[in-house]
Coordinates of C-alpha atoms in Angstrom, one line a residue:
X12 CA 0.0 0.0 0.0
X13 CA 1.6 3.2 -1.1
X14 CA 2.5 6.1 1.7
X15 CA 0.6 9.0 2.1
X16 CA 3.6 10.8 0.9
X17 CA 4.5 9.2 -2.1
X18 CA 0.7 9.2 -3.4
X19 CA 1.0 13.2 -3.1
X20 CA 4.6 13.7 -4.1
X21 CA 5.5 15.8 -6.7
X22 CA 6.9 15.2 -9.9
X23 CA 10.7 15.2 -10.1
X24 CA 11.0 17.1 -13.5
X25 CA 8.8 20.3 -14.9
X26 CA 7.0 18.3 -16.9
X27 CA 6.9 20.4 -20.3
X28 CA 9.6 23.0 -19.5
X29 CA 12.4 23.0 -20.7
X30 CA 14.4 25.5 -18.6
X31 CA 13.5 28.2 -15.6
X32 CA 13.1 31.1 -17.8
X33 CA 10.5 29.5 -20.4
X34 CA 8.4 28.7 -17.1
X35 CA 8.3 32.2 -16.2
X36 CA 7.5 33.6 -19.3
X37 CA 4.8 30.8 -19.9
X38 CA 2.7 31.0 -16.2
X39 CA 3.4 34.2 -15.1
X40 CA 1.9 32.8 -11.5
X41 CA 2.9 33.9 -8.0
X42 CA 3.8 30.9 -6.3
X43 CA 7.1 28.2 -7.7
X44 CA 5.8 24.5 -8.5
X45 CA 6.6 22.4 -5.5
X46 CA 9.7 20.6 -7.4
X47 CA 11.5 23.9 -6.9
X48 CA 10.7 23.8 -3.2
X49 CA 14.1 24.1 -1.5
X50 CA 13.5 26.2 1.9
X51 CA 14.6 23.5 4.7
X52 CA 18.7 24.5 3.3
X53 CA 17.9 28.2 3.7
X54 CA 17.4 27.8 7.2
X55 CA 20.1 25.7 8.6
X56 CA 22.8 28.7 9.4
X57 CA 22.9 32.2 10.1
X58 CA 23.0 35.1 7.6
X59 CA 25.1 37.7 8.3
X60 CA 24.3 40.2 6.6
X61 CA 27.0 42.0 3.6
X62 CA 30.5 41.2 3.9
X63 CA 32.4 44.4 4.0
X64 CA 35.0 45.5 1.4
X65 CA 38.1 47.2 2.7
X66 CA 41.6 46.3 1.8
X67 CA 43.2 45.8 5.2
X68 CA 40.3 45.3 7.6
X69 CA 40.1 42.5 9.7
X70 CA 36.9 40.7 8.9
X71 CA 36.5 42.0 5.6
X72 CA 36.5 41.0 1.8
X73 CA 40.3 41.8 0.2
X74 CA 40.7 43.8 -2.1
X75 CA 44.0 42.8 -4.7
X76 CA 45.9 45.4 -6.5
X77 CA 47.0 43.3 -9.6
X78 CA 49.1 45.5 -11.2
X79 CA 51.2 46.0 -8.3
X80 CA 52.3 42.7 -8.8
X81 CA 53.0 43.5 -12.2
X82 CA 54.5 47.0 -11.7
X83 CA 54.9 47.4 -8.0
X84 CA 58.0 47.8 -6.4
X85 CA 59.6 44.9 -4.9
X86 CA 57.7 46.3 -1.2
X87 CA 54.6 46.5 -2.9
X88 CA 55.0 43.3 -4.5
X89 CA 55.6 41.3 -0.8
X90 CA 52.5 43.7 0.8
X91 CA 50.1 42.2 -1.9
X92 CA 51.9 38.4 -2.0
X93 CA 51.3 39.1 1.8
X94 CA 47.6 40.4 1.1
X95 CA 47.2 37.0 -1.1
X96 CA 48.0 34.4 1.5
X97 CA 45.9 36.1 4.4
X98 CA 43.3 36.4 1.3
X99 CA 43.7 32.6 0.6
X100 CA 44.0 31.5 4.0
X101 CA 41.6 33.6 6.0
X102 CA 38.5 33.8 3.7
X103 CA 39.3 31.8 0.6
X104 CA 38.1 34.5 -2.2
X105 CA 39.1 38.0 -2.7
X106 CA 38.5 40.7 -4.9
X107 CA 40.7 42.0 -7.6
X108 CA 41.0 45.6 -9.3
X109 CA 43.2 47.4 -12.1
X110 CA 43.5 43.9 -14.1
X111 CA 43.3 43.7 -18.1
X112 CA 39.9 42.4 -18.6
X113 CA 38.1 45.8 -19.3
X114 CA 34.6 46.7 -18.4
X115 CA 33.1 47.1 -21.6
X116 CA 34.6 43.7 -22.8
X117 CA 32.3 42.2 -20.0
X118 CA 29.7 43.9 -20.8
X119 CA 29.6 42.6 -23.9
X120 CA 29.8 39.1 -22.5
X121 CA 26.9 39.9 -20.6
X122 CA 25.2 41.0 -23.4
X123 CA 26.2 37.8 -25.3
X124 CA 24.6 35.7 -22.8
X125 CA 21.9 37.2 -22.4
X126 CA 21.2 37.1 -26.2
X127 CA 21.8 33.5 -26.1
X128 CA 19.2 32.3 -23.1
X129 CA 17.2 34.9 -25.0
X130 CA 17.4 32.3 -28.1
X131 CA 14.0 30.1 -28.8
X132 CA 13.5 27.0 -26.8
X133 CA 14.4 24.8 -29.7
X134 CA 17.9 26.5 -30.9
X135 CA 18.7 26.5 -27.3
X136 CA 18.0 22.6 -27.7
X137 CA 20.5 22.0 -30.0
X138 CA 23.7 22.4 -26.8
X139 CA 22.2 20.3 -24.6
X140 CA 24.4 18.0 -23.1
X141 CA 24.3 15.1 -20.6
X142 CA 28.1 14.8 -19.8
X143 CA 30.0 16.6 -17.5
X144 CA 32.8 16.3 -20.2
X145 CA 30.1 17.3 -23.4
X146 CA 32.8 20.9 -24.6
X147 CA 28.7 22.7 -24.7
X148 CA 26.3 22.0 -22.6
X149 CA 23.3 24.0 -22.3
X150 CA 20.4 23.3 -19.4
X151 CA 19.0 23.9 -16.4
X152 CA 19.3 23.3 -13.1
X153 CA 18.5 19.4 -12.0
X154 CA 20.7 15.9 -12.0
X155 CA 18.0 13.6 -10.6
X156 CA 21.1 11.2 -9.6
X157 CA 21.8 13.7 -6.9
X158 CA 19.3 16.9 -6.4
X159 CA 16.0 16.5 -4.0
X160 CA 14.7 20.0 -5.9
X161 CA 15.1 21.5 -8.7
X162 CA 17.7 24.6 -8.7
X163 CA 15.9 28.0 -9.9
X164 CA 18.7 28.6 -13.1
X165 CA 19.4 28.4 -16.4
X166 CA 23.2 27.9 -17.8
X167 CA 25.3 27.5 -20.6
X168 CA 28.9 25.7 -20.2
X169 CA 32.0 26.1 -22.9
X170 CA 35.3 24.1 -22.8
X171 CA 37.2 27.2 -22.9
X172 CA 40.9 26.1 -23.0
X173 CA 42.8 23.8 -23.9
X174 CA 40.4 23.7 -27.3
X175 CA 37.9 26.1 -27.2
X176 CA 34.2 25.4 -27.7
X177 CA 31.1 27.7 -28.0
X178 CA 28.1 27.8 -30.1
X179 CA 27.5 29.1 -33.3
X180 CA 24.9 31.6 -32.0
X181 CA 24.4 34.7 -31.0
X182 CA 26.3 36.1 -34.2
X183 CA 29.7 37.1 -32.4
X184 CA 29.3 35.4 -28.7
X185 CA 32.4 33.3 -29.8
X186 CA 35.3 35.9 -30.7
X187 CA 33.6 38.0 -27.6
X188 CA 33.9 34.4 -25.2
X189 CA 37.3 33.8 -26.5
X190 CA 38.8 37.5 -25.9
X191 CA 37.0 36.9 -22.3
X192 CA 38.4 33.8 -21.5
X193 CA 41.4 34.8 -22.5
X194 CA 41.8 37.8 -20.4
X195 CA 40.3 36.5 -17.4
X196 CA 43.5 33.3 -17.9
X197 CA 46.3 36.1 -18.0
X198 CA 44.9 37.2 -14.8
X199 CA 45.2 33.9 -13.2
X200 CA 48.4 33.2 -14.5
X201 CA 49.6 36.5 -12.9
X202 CA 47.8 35.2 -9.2
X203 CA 48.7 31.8 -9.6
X204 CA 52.9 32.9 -9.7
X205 CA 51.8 35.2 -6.6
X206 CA 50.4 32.4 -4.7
X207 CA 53.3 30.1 -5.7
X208 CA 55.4 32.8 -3.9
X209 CA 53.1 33.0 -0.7
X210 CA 53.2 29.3 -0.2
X211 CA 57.5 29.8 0.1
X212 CA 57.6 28.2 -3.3
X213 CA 59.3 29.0 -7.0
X214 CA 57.2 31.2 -8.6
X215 CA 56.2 28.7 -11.4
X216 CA 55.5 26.0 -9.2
X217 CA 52.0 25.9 -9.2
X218 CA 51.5 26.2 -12.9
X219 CA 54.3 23.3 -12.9
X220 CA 52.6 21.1 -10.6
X221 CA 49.1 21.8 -12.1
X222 CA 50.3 22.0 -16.0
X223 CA 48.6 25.0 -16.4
X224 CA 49.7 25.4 -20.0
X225 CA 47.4 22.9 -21.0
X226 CA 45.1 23.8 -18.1
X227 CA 41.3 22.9 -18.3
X228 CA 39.3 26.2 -18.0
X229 CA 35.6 26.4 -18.0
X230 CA 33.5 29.2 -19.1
X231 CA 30.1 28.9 -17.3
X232 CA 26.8 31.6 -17.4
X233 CA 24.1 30.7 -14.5
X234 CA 21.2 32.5 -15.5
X235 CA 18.7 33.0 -12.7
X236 CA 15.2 34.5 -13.6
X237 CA 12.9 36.8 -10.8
X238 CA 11.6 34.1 -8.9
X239 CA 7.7 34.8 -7.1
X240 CA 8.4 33.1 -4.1
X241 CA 12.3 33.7 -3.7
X242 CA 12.3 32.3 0.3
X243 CA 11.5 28.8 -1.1
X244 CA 14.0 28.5 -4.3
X245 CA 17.8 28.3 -4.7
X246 CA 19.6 29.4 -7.8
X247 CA 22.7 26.6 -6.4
X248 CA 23.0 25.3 -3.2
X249 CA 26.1 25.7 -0.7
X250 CA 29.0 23.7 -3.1
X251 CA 32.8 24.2 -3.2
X252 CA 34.4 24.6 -6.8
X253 CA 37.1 22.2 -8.9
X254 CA 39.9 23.4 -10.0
X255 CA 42.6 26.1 -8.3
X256 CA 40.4 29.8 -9.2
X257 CA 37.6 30.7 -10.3
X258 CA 36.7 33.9 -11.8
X259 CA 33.2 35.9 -11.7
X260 CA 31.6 38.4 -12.7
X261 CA 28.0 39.7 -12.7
X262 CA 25.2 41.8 -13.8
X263 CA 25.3 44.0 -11.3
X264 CA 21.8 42.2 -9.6
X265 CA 23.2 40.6 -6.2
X266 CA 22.3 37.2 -5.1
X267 CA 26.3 35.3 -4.4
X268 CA 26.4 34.6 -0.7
X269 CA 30.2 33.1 0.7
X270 CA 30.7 31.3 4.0
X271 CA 33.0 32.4 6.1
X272 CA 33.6 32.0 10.0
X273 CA 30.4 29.9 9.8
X274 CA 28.0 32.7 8.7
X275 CA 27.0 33.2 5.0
X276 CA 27.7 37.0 4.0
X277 CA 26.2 38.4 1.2
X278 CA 28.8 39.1 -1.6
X279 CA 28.0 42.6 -4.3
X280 CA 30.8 42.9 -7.0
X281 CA 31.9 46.0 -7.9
X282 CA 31.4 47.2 -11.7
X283 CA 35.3 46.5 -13.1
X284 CA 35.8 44.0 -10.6
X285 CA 36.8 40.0 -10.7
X286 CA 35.8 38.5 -7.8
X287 CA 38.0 35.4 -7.4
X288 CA 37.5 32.1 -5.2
X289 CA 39.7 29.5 -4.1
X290 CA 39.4 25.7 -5.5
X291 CA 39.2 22.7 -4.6
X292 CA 42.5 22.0 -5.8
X293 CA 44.7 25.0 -4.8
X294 CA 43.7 23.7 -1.5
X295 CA 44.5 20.2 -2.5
X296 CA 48.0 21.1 -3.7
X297 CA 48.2 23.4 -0.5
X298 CA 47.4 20.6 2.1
X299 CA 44.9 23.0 3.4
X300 CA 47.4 26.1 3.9
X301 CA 44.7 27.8 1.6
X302 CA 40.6 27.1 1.5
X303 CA 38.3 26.5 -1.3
X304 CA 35.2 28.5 -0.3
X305 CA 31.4 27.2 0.1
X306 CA 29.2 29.6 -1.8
X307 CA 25.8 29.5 -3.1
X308 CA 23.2 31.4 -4.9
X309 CA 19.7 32.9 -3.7
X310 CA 17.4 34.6 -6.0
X311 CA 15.2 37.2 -6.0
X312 CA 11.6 38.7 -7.3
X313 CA 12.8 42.0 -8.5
X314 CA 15.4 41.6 -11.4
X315 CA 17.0 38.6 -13.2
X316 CA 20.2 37.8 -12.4
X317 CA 23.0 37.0 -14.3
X318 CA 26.3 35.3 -13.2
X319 CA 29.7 34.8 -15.3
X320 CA 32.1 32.6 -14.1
X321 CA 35.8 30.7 -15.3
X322 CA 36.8 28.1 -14.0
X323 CA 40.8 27.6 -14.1
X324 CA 42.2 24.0 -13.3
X325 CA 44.9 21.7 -13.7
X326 CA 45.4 19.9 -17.0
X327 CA 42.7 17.1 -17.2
X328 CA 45.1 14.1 -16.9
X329 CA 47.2 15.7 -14.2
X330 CA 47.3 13.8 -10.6
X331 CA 46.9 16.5 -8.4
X332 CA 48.5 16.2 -4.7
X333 CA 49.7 17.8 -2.0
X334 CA 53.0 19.7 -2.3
X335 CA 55.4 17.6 -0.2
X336 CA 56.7 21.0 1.1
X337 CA 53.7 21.8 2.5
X338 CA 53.5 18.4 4.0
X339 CA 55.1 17.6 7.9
X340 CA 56.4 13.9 7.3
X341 CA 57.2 13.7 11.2
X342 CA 53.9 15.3 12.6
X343 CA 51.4 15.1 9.5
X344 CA 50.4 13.5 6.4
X345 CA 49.1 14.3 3.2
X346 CA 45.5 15.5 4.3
X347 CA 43.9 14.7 0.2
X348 CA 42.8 12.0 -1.9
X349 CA 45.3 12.3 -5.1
X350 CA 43.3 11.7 -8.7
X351 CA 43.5 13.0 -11.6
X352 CA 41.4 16.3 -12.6
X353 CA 39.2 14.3 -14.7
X354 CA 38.2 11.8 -12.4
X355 CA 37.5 14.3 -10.1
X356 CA 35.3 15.9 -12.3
X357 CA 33.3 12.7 -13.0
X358 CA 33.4 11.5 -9.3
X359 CA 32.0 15.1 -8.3
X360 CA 29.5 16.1 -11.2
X361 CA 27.9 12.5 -10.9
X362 CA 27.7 12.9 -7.0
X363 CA 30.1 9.9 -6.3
X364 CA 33.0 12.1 -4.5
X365 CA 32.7 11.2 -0.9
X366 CA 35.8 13.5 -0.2
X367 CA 38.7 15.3 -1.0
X368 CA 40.1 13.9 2.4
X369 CA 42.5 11.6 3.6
X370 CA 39.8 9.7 5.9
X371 CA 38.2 8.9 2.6
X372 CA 40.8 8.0 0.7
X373 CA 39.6 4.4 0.3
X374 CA 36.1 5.4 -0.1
X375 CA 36.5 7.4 -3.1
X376 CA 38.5 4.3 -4.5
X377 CA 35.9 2.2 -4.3
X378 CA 33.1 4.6 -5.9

């Protein structure tokens, strides 16, 4: 005899639409179907309000002067390789200003994604993917293998480097995604030879270590349309990200919230600004010297929000492990499972990563 619960459960999928934004446009209603229920994760710890931005303060965002790492005197240079660690150690993000990747060109890749969500249904169709490996892959927000609701967003993924992938529409998205991907890579580069230095290492070491030449970098658009009943939806859930940095950027409309000192703070970018996050893997590589950051993504009844974001990893068929450095034989061990990036993109896309820690190690084996 079946429950009472699962006679009145709701469906798992929308079951005629295709993505978030084609169900608003098509109801126009005031409350979310239940399958996008997601309050019960709202609730479980505090909000603290807006994390504050100020260079040096205490319990406050940083704020990275890139091109005093470029141009800065060698002082300068140690202040901001000083700035970096406390940034990577302390909250595991940090914003960065006077970089190369100019304000109108993001613009314009906000423009380019929003002309492409803004593309029918059915050419939209034509990028969906099923693979976390598929180089385009266009949908929305639900993997039945591992989500209890469906997540209030759209997206649109591109392999971005090593071989870069994009579709053939808007007319010009690709030349605009490749200048932007592009851009936003120098940047890292630049960081990732900063950090190699705050860790006591060469200066090259992490690209070494991570063979960031042939590095796998992600260009990802989460596109998260005014929601009626924004208490009860998520645009994603509380999740850490692969790879060593990622890179964002945003419409302006708010919604990123980061966890730090076990409160979630609300996180506004500045116009000209790349927010920048710390990865799974930089902390891998780091032993846990520096923190990937837990982040999600609320939404809102007022305005669409739109969120740009690279992600910047090892090469795919690079074993990434801690630096033995960075590693205490006597006292300590390495504190990470090693894999390679791409299993540790399959393991974690298909919900089979039980860790990235030691105490799992054989766990994750046998997944």
């Amino acid at each position: 005899m079946a429950s009472a619960m699962s006679m009145n459960a709701s469906p798992v999928h929308p079951p005629k639409i295709t993505t978030v934004k084609a169900l608003v446009e098509s109801t126009g209603s005031s409350s979310i179907p239940s399958f996008y229920n997601f309050t019960p994760y709202l609730r479980d710890e505090p909000i603290a309000g807006d994390a504050p931005i100020a260079g040096d303060a205490e319990d406050s965002v940083p704020i990275i002067d890139i091109s005093l790492l470029v141009s800065g005197t060698p002082e300068e240079q140690s202040q901001i390789i000083h700035q970096l660690s406390k940034a990577c150690s302390d909250w595991g993000c940090f914003m960065v200003i006077n970089h190369d990747v100019t304000e109108s060109l993001t613009k314009a890749m906000i423009a380019s994604f929003q002309e492409f969500f803004d593309l029918p249904e059915e050419e939209k169709k034509e990028y969906q993917g099923n693979h976390v490996m598929d180089p385009i892959r266009c949908g929305t927000g639900f993997n039945p293998s591992m989500d209890k609701a469906n997540y209030w967003r759209d997206f649109l993924k591109c392999f971005a480097h090593p071989e870069f992938h994009t579709p053939n529409k808007p007319a010009g998205f690709s030349e605009i995604a490749r200048e932007f991907s592009k851009r936003n890579r120098e940047v890292v580069i630049i960081l990732l030879k900063a950090i190699s230095k705050s860790l006591g290492l060469e200066e090259s070491y992490v690209e070494k270590a991570a063979n960031f030449e042939l590095g796998f970098q992600l260009l990802a658009a989460n596109y998260y349309p005014t929601c009626p009943e924004p208490e009860k939806a998520i645009g994603i859930p509380a999740h850490y990200d692969h790879g060593l940095l990622t890179t964002l950027v945003n419409n302006g409309v708010s919604g990123l919230q980061v966890k730090h000192n076990e409160k979630w703070f609300n996180v506004n970018i500045p116009a000209n600004v790349l927010f920048v996050q710390v990865a799974d893997h930089l902390e891998i590589l780091s032993n846990g010297k520096y923190k990937s950051i837990a982040h999600r993504a609320l939404v809102n009844n007022k305005a669409t929000r739109m969120s740009i974001a690279l992600a910047h990893g090892p090469a795919l068929d690079t074993v990434m492990r801690p630096e033995p450095e960075l590693v205490d034989n006597e006292s300590d061990q390495p504190a990470y499972v090693e894999m390679t990036y791409s299993k540790f993109l399959e393991l974690q896309q298909t919900g089979r990563l039980r860790s990235k820690f030691q105490s799992d190690i054989e766990q994750s084996k046998a997944v």
